[in-house]
């Protein structure tokens, strides 16, 4: 079977939902971050798929979007991991269930 | 380019690409559709890896390196097995295969077994984009420079896996060091290569060789600082000896290789040399004109020129290994961030300015030689000025013997100021 | 996208990517999860090559595998004890249910829409066209992205400074 736009979009959707499940269900802050990265990847895949298959006057726009998402992902990973390290230094844990000091 | 005495015939051995193309065209007529692509990949693998990389790895990397280093350290080196000791690498390989591949009981078995395999794969993949001749490149993709950078960022993961899975304190130190080195030295490396990309206006390795051929100048003269930065960064990333803090045997037993033995260790050892060879080939392609040599490539086969240049560049790795002492981890880290990275940024600024001037003028072709001269002078001045700015002073060679405490050595507590 | 090769590549890549992403979900050891994540990144890069986005594929490998995965490994090594465990929270079941429902919706939308597609890869998808677009049409977002990166760099350095270092700086 020749892969068309539906196949790529299906893979992107499944990847996104796996990432969502990971980021919602993991206890470790780094695990949550990994889920977020997976979701960003799935979005990249979807954007590139549209840029490749959709009839558009300006197909490079999809690529441009992906470049910006890559930048934001890099910045987000750096700051989030720095946050995880800083939280670990103060609380000796990065378990998101136990970071509940502000709960009354 | 239209070389003198050119021919596209299969018997023209100055470019073996003609021969392989003839074979593939003949095969395409006989074989069913699609098989020819598999055949092309196999042919390229055999030609580049089995005929060039593996013998170079064994006889230049293992044997030659040990002989030359032995010479530098006033000893003989391996000279017992075969004539001049030439069969030493084969004896080594047989010994390694016979050895038991130990695995510690607390180790992560799967990761520990997969790590050497993952380490080998990129070393083979890297050769896919290196042009050996005008038509002698396995995959002539338009983004081959980026491909090289991308693939060469994979072995870091493998070495990390090796260091972490052994469940040994020293292995983990080695893994931690290699990861931090890879992150620190990646940015100056990319900045240095960006200078070359800005000058040529292409990110295809074949395009870079064509540029060097067209302007009759090597990138090393236009971008001397970039070559120096590239060499230092690539030695740091590949753990070559002056900067091999990840497997420094005087500090952390053998770094990430502590728990490895037998052929699992042998794969790491052999492929280290393979990566250094690939880095030499890449440097030759980007900075030293690849398979061209100012017109000589019309008389001598280009791939011979390329192989000779690669081995000469690899000699630089051996030379630094034989002469320089090992640096400390924090010194290396500071060197990457405080010295190489600003120099790379300055270099990029200079070269962008030149490129802008160059694009606006019509009498462009001769101007590149002027730029080369300016850049050579500026690079020296820049390195000197930045070193002065950071407070490094050149150490004068003492003409008389000095006491230890005069050169900053040990001072007894009661004499300290 | 015709021919046997691209189809085979597509099915192998989708199997690899989805199985590796599932491995991130189920593996108990956080380090194994990161290794599976790296495999997923490489698979997605393969998809990009298949979709004739060479530059993006290489950027994906350099940034995700070479930088982000290495950063994640760093963070795991810097948070010992709690860094090794990849367990689920109490909210795992509702989260997974939500993801499954979302997947169902996505799949319905993907297969129910009549997409307006072109067969061949459109022209102008190479790195040069991308660079031109980034520095002409999208130059303002490009500059903002560079400012964002600088801010993230400074922020990450400030966040991870230890109290002793801050005390030293306060004295000066």
XYZ file of C-alpha atoms in Angstrom:
693
model
C 0.000 0.000 0.000
C 1.441 3.355 -0.996
C 1.597 5.748 1.958
C -0.409 8.906 1.466
C -1.242 11.897 3.596
C -3.614 9.902 5.846
C -0.881 7.450 6.820
C 1.570 10.129 7.879
C -1.139 12.024 9.728
C -2.147 8.811 11.521
C 1.403 8.241 12.704
C 1.579 11.868 13.841
C -1.720 11.585 15.722
C -0.723 8.344 17.442
C 2.641 9.797 18.402
C 0.953 12.895 19.799
C -1.469 10.834 21.879
C 1.332 8.628 23.205
C 3.205 11.762 24.208
C 0.077 13.124 25.885
C -0.433 9.879 27.797
C 3.207 9.902 28.918
C 3.171 13.507 30.056
C -0.125 13.062 31.927
C 0.747 9.820 33.636
C 4.424 9.978 34.582
C 5.400 10.744 38.155
C 8.901 11.957 37.342
C 9.234 15.545 36.105
C 11.802 14.451 33.512
C 9.373 11.794 32.280
C 6.720 14.484 31.853
C 9.202 16.533 29.855
C 9.922 13.549 27.634
C 6.212 13.280 26.866
C 6.132 16.948 25.905
C 9.084 16.440 23.553
C 7.257 13.538 21.907
C 4.201 15.738 21.374
C 6.349 18.453 19.784
C 7.857 15.859 17.488
C 4.429 14.648 16.451
C 3.396 18.211 15.640
C 6.562 18.649 13.566
C 5.741 15.493 11.653
C 2.222 16.727 10.959
C 3.444 20.130 9.775
C 6.001 18.594 7.421
C 3.354 16.200 6.104
C 1.036 19.078 5.245
C 3.889 21.039 3.695
C 4.736 18.044 1.508
C 1.255 16.908 0.477
C -1.108 19.867 0.672
C -1.548 21.974 -2.452
C -0.222 25.333 -1.280
C 1.303 28.413 -2.930
C 4.092 28.575 -0.371
C 5.190 25.091 0.735
C 8.251 26.319 2.649
C 6.062 27.850 5.389
C 5.597 24.447 7.007
C 9.361 24.011 7.204
C 9.708 27.474 8.739
C 7.202 26.549 11.426
C 9.183 23.423 12.217
C 12.383 25.442 12.568
C 10.679 27.679 15.125
C 9.284 24.678 16.974
C 12.786 23.206 17.130
C 14.097 26.443 18.667
C 11.296 26.596 21.197
C 11.785 22.912 22.041
C 15.480 23.466 22.692
C 14.793 26.495 24.902
C 12.000 24.669 26.706
C 14.140 21.600 27.371
C 16.995 23.711 28.739
C 14.780 25.693 31.101
C 12.657 22.728 32.187
C 15.660 20.573 32.994
C 17.282 23.459 34.862
C 14.023 23.766 36.840
C 14.081 20.041 37.586
C 17.649 20.265 38.869
C 16.841 23.356 40.960
C 13.741 21.698 42.445
C 15.731 18.584 43.230
C 18.287 20.684 45.042
C 15.627 22.173 47.309
C 13.248 19.260 47.814
C 15.401 16.153 47.167
C 12.701 14.893 44.780
C 11.319 15.664 41.353
C 8.219 13.531 41.854
C 5.404 15.776 40.629
C 2.932 14.229 43.117
C 5.033 15.304 46.055
C 5.629 18.878 44.921
C 2.470 20.050 46.720
C 3.703 22.612 49.255
C 1.158 25.165 48.094
C -1.815 22.846 48.649
C -3.785 23.830 51.739
C 34.478 21.714 -14.349
C 36.001 20.280 -17.519
C 39.308 18.651 -16.723
C 42.016 18.325 -19.270
C 42.207 14.840 -20.853
C 38.701 14.115 -19.612
C 36.795 10.959 -20.381
C 33.712 9.271 -19.005
C 34.804 5.806 -20.054
C 34.748 3.018 -17.503
C 38.468 2.337 -17.865
C 39.371 5.852 -16.746
C 40.700 4.987 -13.301
C 41.128 8.624 -12.316
C 37.500 8.457 -11.241
C 36.276 5.030 -10.205
C 32.758 6.434 -10.247
C 32.771 5.846 -14.016
C 33.512 2.154 -13.518
C 30.858 1.704 -10.845
C 28.333 3.573 -12.991
C 29.108 1.262 -15.905
C 28.632 -1.777 -13.663
C 25.354 -0.433 -12.324
C 24.020 0.407 -15.786
C 24.834 -3.107 -16.952
C 23.219 -4.558 -13.835
C 20.114 -2.428 -14.317
C 19.521 -4.049 -17.715
C 19.765 -7.584 -16.335
C 18.346 -7.423 -12.836
C 14.717 -6.714 -11.842
C 13.736 -3.171 -10.851
C 15.045 -1.865 -7.562
C 17.801 -4.418 -6.992
C 20.277 -1.994 -8.536
C 19.872 0.381 -5.567
C 20.827 -2.382 -3.149
C 23.743 -3.250 -5.412
C 24.851 0.400 -5.479
C 24.823 0.578 -1.695
C 26.780 -2.670 -1.405
C 29.269 -1.496 -4.029
C 29.795 1.809 -2.243
C 30.175 0.065 1.101
C 32.723 -2.384 -0.283
C 34.653 0.313 -2.137
C 34.810 2.918 0.601
C 34.695 0.916 3.783
C 36.194 -2.490 3.124
C 38.841 -1.308 0.668
C 39.831 1.968 2.305
C 38.585 2.549 5.833
C 39.212 -0.863 7.351
C 42.779 -1.289 6.015
C 43.565 2.308 6.956
C 42.148 1.695 10.381
C 44.227 -1.408 10.851
C 47.511 -0.466 9.237
C 47.638 3.306 9.617
C 45.502 3.593 12.717
C 46.723 0.701 14.824
C 50.125 -0.220 13.404
C 51.307 3.139 12.063
C 50.130 5.053 15.090
C 51.945 2.733 17.465
C 55.119 2.798 15.393
C 55.136 6.592 15.042
C 54.355 7.170 18.700
C 57.050 4.701 19.589
C 59.472 6.670 17.463
C 58.388 9.895 19.161
C 58.930 8.340 22.566
C 62.351 6.906 21.632
C 61.314 3.261 21.533
C 60.693 0.767 18.769
C 57.006 0.000 18.827
C 55.573 -3.309 17.557
C 58.132 -5.036 15.325
C 57.828 -8.768 16.042
C 54.788 -10.086 14.159
C 55.458 -10.384 10.450
C 57.782 -8.100 8.451
C 58.380 -4.880 10.425
C 55.556 -5.980 12.717
C 52.990 -5.299 10.005
C 50.764 -8.178 11.081
C 50.449 -6.793 14.616
C 46.873 -5.482 14.152
C 45.718 -8.892 12.930
C 47.378 -10.597 15.892
C 45.679 -8.053 18.159
C 42.294 -8.781 16.615
C 42.753 -12.543 17.037
C 43.738 -12.053 20.650
C 40.705 -9.849 21.291
C 38.309 -12.314 19.699
C 39.663 -15.126 21.850
C 39.195 -13.172 25.061
C 36.140 -13.656 27.214
C 33.639 -10.788 26.994
C 32.986 -10.213 30.668
C 29.803 -8.609 31.969
C 29.533 -7.488 35.600
C 26.655 -9.073 37.511
C 25.045 -5.754 38.405
C 25.386 -4.369 34.883
C 22.508 -3.531 32.587
C 23.130 -6.420 30.200
C 21.061 -5.368 27.187
C 22.373 -1.803 27.108
C 25.927 -2.985 27.644
C 25.717 -5.355 24.659
C 23.972 -2.857 22.360
C 26.361 0.049 23.065
C 29.339 -1.166 20.928
C 26.985 -1.955 18.037
C 25.466 1.518 18.143
C 28.980 2.917 18.356
C 30.025 1.150 15.142
C 27.018 2.118 13.000
C 27.655 5.889 12.659
C 31.329 5.269 11.854
C 30.217 3.381 8.759
C 27.411 5.809 7.936
C 29.749 8.815 8.018
C 31.570 7.674 4.874
C 28.392 7.830 2.801
C 28.750 11.541 2.047
C 32.532 11.949 1.753
C 33.507 12.460 -1.918
C 36.505 10.359 -2.960
C 36.359 11.734 -6.504
C 34.069 13.681 -8.747
C 31.571 10.829 -9.100
C 32.857 8.729 -6.226
C 30.397 9.604 -3.492
C 27.825 7.101 -2.267
C 25.051 9.583 -1.456
C 25.540 13.035 -2.951
C 22.795 14.698 -0.891
C 22.513 18.514 -0.862
C 22.817 18.750 2.944
C 25.807 16.458 3.377
C 27.685 18.747 5.782
C 24.712 18.734 8.142
C 24.406 14.984 7.637
C 27.964 14.567 8.819
C 27.326 16.698 11.903
C 24.100 14.846 12.666
C 25.588 11.382 12.353
C 28.681 12.312 14.342
C 26.454 13.332 17.268
C 25.211 9.730 17.612
C 28.336 8.022 19.088
C 28.068 10.233 22.171
C 24.875 8.377 23.044
C 26.638 5.029 22.570
C 29.539 5.986 24.798
C 27.114 7.240 27.413
C 25.268 3.915 27.263
C 28.574 2.076 27.661
C 29.586 4.143 30.656
C 26.263 4.033 32.412
C 25.353 0.385 31.842
C 28.506 -1.038 33.432
C 27.336 0.147 36.860
C 30.843 1.186 37.776
C 31.769 4.471 39.395
C 34.638 5.200 37.008
C 32.589 4.247 33.957
C 29.939 6.731 35.028
C 32.572 9.442 35.511
C 33.802 8.768 31.998
C 30.279 8.898 30.586
C 29.538 12.150 32.406
C 32.741 13.690 31.109
C 32.159 12.630 27.530
C 28.629 14.008 27.548
C 29.732 17.354 28.941
C 32.595 17.538 26.457
C 30.287 16.747 23.564
C 27.891 19.531 24.550
C 30.678 22.064 25.119
C 32.666 21.407 21.979
C 29.725 21.056 19.611
C 29.014 24.798 19.476
C 32.509 26.055 18.508
C 32.735 23.192 16.009
C 29.524 24.225 14.268
C 30.547 27.903 14.379
C 33.867 27.077 12.720
C 32.174 25.081 9.984
C 29.654 27.879 9.529
C 32.545 30.122 8.468
C 33.377 27.696 5.655
C 29.702 27.469 4.704
C 29.392 31.260 4.538
C 32.373 31.529 2.187
C 31.278 28.806 -0.210
C 27.546 29.379 0.032
C 26.776 25.664 0.006
C 26.289 22.886 2.559
C 27.111 20.108 0.133
C 30.555 18.554 0.470
C 30.872 18.058 -3.294
C 30.002 21.729 -3.697
C 32.818 22.653 -1.307
C 35.348 20.634 -3.295
C 34.055 22.225 -6.496
C 34.482 25.656 -4.903
C 38.088 24.917 -3.964
C 38.719 23.696 -7.504
C 37.077 26.730 -9.089
C 38.976 29.355 -7.080
C 42.225 27.365 -6.875
C 42.522 27.947 -3.162
C 41.993 25.781 -0.120
C 39.520 26.748 2.531
C 42.349 26.328 5.054
C 43.931 29.541 3.727
C 40.680 31.499 3.683
C 39.602 30.185 7.074
C 42.752 29.226 9.021
C 41.139 29.884 12.390
C 38.185 27.681 11.498
C 40.513 24.790 10.687
C 42.320 25.154 14.011
C 39.056 25.335 15.944
C 37.697 22.360 14.012
C 40.786 20.292 14.765
C 40.734 21.041 18.489
C 37.002 20.470 18.809
C 37.026 17.254 16.873
C 39.916 15.879 18.940
C 37.954 16.718 22.059
C 34.792 15.077 20.802
C 36.619 11.977 19.622
C 38.647 11.569 22.820
C 41.989 11.755 21.103
C 44.810 11.577 23.596
C 45.755 15.127 24.556
C 42.122 15.744 25.479
C 40.880 12.234 26.232
C 39.634 13.023 29.716
C 36.761 10.548 29.281
C 39.138 7.604 29.373
C 42.051 9.189 31.178
C 43.831 6.203 32.681
C 45.724 8.312 35.193
C 42.500 9.695 36.709
C 39.568 7.326 36.103
C 40.757 3.812 35.371
C 39.743 3.612 31.720
C 36.666 5.797 31.766
C 33.641 4.372 30.050
C 35.622 1.350 28.866
C 36.550 0.153 32.358
C 34.279 -2.897 32.399
C 34.602 -3.781 28.726
C 36.785 -6.619 27.504
C 37.290 -8.802 24.469
C 35.811 -7.816 21.153
C 33.291 -5.458 22.771
C 36.255 -3.362 23.837
C 37.886 -3.982 20.474
C 34.943 -2.459 18.637
C 35.231 0.729 20.701
C 38.983 0.868 20.184
C 38.863 0.215 16.453
C 36.004 2.589 15.795
C 37.692 5.398 17.718
C 40.316 5.270 14.985
C 37.548 5.001 12.391
C 35.954 8.202 13.680
C 39.286 10.006 13.646
C 39.809 8.881 10.036
C 36.322 10.064 9.096
C 36.975 13.401 10.785
C 40.242 13.674 8.825
C 38.417 12.904 5.592
C 35.799 15.516 6.415
C 38.433 18.121 7.262
C 40.268 17.349 4.034
C 37.037 17.722 2.060
C 35.985 20.991 3.664
C 39.289 22.709 4.353
C 41.947 21.121 2.164
C 40.306 20.868 -1.225
C 39.190 17.233 -1.055
C 40.280 15.154 -4.022
C 41.748 18.102 -5.960
C 45.324 19.296 -5.843
C 45.680 22.405 -8.033
C 45.378 20.488 -11.286
C 47.313 17.388 -10.291
C 44.047 15.445 -10.147
C 44.010 15.343 -13.960
C 47.149 13.209 -13.954
C 46.934 11.288 -10.696
C 43.653 9.616 -9.673
C 41.715 11.969 -7.389
C 40.927 9.257 -4.899
C 44.629 8.621 -4.348
C 45.104 12.327 -3.605
C 42.182 12.204 -1.202
C 43.493 9.121 0.607
C 46.983 10.613 0.877
C 45.606 13.880 2.257
C 43.400 12.021 4.734
C 46.325 10.030 6.061
C 48.493 13.144 6.295
C 45.752 14.877 8.264
C 45.449 11.812 10.463
C 49.149 12.194 11.181
C 48.250 15.471 12.943
C 46.138 13.459 15.384
C 49.057 11.092 15.997
C 51.448 13.992 16.390
C 49.375 15.812 18.995
C 48.879 12.505 20.766
C 52.594 11.876 20.887
C 53.707 15.315 22.029
C 51.105 17.062 24.172
C 50.311 16.284 27.812
C 46.753 15.570 28.882
C 44.635 18.474 30.063
C 42.378 18.628 33.096
C 38.591 18.427 32.712
C 37.858 21.939 33.963
C 40.658 23.414 31.817
C 39.132 21.826 28.744
C 35.655 23.066 29.595
C 36.891 26.614 30.199
C 38.883 26.469 26.970
C 35.778 25.566 24.966
C 33.515 28.227 26.411
C 35.942 31.071 27.080
C 38.361 30.703 24.197
C 37.073 28.722 21.245
C 33.485 29.936 21.282
C 34.295 33.718 21.233
C 36.980 33.111 18.611
C 34.453 31.234 16.510
C 31.990 34.110 16.789
C 34.679 36.656 15.823
C 35.719 34.500 12.898
C 32.130 34.256 11.724
C 31.730 38.050 11.976
C 34.879 38.671 9.927
C 33.991 36.146 7.267
C 30.419 37.411 6.968
C 31.690 40.944 6.412
C 34.068 39.706 3.749
C 31.358 37.702 2.089
C 29.134 40.769 1.975
C 31.891 42.855 0.362
C 32.645 40.018 -1.998
C 29.062 39.628 -3.137
C 28.804 43.338 -3.912
C 31.916 43.576 -6.072
C 32.329 42.378 -9.610
C 36.058 41.771 -9.584
C 35.353 38.985 -7.129
C 37.592 36.145 -8.179
C 40.925 37.690 -7.321
C 39.626 39.217 -4.123
C 39.538 35.823 -2.393
C 43.351 35.724 -2.282
C 43.385 39.123 -0.592
C 40.820 37.837 1.884
C 42.987 34.790 2.533
C 45.955 37.004 3.338
C 43.850 39.258 5.582
C 42.348 36.263 7.349
C 45.671 34.608 8.054
C 46.994 37.811 9.628
C 43.744 38.518 11.464
C 43.528 34.985 12.857
C 46.956 35.181 14.397
C 46.247 38.622 15.793
C 42.867 37.481 17.119
C 44.242 34.440 18.916
C 47.034 36.519 20.443
C 44.718 39.378 21.448
C 42.085 37.127 22.963
C 44.722 35.219 24.906
C 46.145 38.502 26.226
C 42.653 39.732 27.042
C 42.033 36.587 29.064
C 45.266 37.055 30.921
C 47.361 34.278 29.368
C 50.988 35.261 29.032
C 53.480 33.352 26.909
C 55.891 31.431 29.096
C 59.424 32.442 28.296
C 61.820 29.565 27.974
C 64.219 29.897 30.914
C 67.848 30.089 29.939
C 69.023 29.109 33.409
C 67.589 26.341 35.563
C 65.008 27.680 37.978
C 63.823 26.433 41.337
C 60.459 24.734 41.563
C 58.872 27.546 43.531
C 59.989 30.142 41.016
C 57.800 28.554 38.352
C 54.790 28.319 40.641
C 55.360 24.881 42.097
C 55.226 23.681 45.670
C 55.995 26.278 48.331
C 56.250 25.136 51.973
C 53.503 26.546 54.201
C 55.812 28.658 56.359
C 57.283 30.399 53.294
C 53.962 31.245 51.691
C 53.168 34.946 51.477
C 5.145 8.856 -3.252
C 5.202 5.830 -5.506
C 7.171 2.639 -5.519
C 8.091 -0.212 -3.255
C 11.000 1.479 -1.486
C 9.145 4.436 0.056
C 6.269 2.180 1.138
C 8.602 -0.248 2.853
C 10.482 2.648 4.448
C 7.209 4.126 5.671
C 5.975 0.928 7.324
C 9.341 0.114 8.913
C 9.714 3.667 10.184
C 6.204 3.852 11.602
C 6.656 0.530 13.385
C 10.014 1.657 14.776
C 8.764 5.069 15.877
C 5.552 3.907 17.508
C 7.140 0.912 19.247
C 9.929 3.130 20.561
C 7.385 5.696 21.775
C 5.523 2.871 23.504
C 8.828 1.864 25.080
C 9.100 5.346 26.614
C 5.689 4.704 28.185
C 6.230 1.208 29.562
C 9.924 1.008 30.503
C 10.440 1.098 34.276
C 13.917 2.578 34.146
C 14.128 6.246 33.234
C 17.446 5.758 31.402
C 15.871 3.113 29.173
C 13.006 5.500 28.532
C 15.479 8.133 27.331
C 17.125 5.614 25.005
C 13.728 4.736 23.548
C 13.021 8.454 23.188
C 16.225 8.857 21.169
C 15.091 6.005 18.921
C 11.787 7.814 18.411
C 13.607 11.009 17.448
C 15.693 9.130 14.894
C 12.537 7.530 13.485
C 10.847 10.907 13.113
C 13.978 12.177 11.333
C 13.574 9.239 8.959
C 9.997 10.360 8.291
C 11.308 13.824 7.448
C 13.718 12.360 4.912
C 10.815 10.383 3.439
C 8.826 13.621 3.160
C 11.756 15.237 1.261
C 12.629 17.620 4.087
C 16.349 16.846 4.259
C 17.414 19.948 6.128
C 14.753 19.537 8.796
C 15.694 15.875 9.229
C 19.337 16.745 9.855
C 18.356 19.599 12.182
C 16.080 17.163 14.030
C 18.943 14.726 14.631
C 21.419 17.454 15.603
C 19.061 19.265 17.976
C 17.001 16.449 19.458
C 19.548 13.624 19.612
C 22.672 15.738 19.928
C 21.395 18.343 22.354
C 18.026 17.699 23.986
C 18.527 13.982 24.671
C 21.974 14.696 26.053
C 20.492 17.411 28.286
C 17.891 14.944 29.544
C 20.639 12.425 30.312
C 22.461 15.160 32.204
C 19.384 16.046 34.232
C 18.869 12.384 35.133
C 22.443 12.049 36.305
C 22.161 15.258 38.338
C 19.038 14.086 40.175
C 20.116 10.767 41.740
C 17.741 8.451 43.657
C 14.531 9.977 42.341
C 15.933 10.211 38.847
C 15.875 6.493 38.105
C 12.205 5.685 38.550
C 9.715 6.031 35.692
C 6.490 5.151 37.540
C 2.994 6.496 37.054
C 1.004 8.948 39.163
C -2.435 8.281 40.627
C -3.880 10.164 37.662
C -2.432 7.754 35.112
C -5.687 6.030 34.200
C -7.730 9.200 33.444
C -4.763 10.585 31.536
C -4.438 7.489 29.377
C -8.206 7.425 28.805
C -8.087 11.045 27.673
C -5.239 10.248 25.293
C -7.151 7.293 23.844
C -10.274 9.419 23.297
C -8.171 12.107 21.634
C -6.536 9.485 19.421
C -9.988 8.252 18.373
C -11.051 11.785 17.465
C -7.835 12.423 15.525
C -8.121 9.174 13.597
C -11.751 9.923 12.736
C -10.836 13.392 11.481
C -7.843 12.157 9.495
C -9.759 9.418 7.710
C -13.019 11.302 7.264
C -11.592 14.383 5.568
C -11.146 14.599 1.815
C -7.601 15.984 1.686
C -6.617 18.166 -1.246
C -3.191 16.693 -2.032
C -0.479 16.899 -4.625
C 1.434 13.828 -5.773
C 4.985 15.031 -6.231
C 7.039 16.938 -3.715
C 6.499 20.665 -4.352
C 9.461 22.626 -5.666
C 11.480 24.874 -3.399
C 11.771 22.594 -0.374
C 15.566 22.754 -0.186
C 17.709 24.431 2.432
C 18.330 27.520 0.301
C 14.602 28.235 -0.062
C 14.137 27.691 3.659
C 16.941 30.109 4.492
C 15.552 32.723 2.131
C 12.097 32.390 3.661
C 13.512 32.623 7.202
C 15.459 35.801 6.480
C 12.853 37.602 4.376
C 9.243 36.692 5.141
C 9.789 35.362 8.647
C 12.632 37.614 9.759
C 10.790 39.066 12.783
C 9.883 35.669 14.285
C 13.457 34.596 13.535
C 14.868 37.479 15.574
C 12.381 36.825 18.368
C 13.456 33.185 18.406
C 17.075 34.230 18.839
C 16.103 36.489 21.751
C 14.142 33.574 23.224
C 17.173 31.318 22.992
C 19.346 33.895 24.747
C 16.746 34.303 27.479
C 16.534 30.531 27.911
C 20.328 30.304 28.138
C 20.540 32.985 30.817
C 17.541 31.530 32.655
C 18.957 28.020 32.704
C 22.282 29.278 34.048
C 20.588 31.362 36.746
C 18.281 28.513 37.808
C 21.007 25.939 38.274
C 23.447 28.085 40.223
C 24.089 26.641 43.637
C 23.477 28.778 46.773
C 27.222 28.900 47.451
C 27.910 30.474 44.076
C 25.170 33.039 44.661
C 26.639 33.878 48.052
C 30.047 34.378 46.450
C 28.570 36.690 43.831
C 26.688 38.655 46.474
C 29.952 39.442 48.242
C 31.442 40.918 45.077
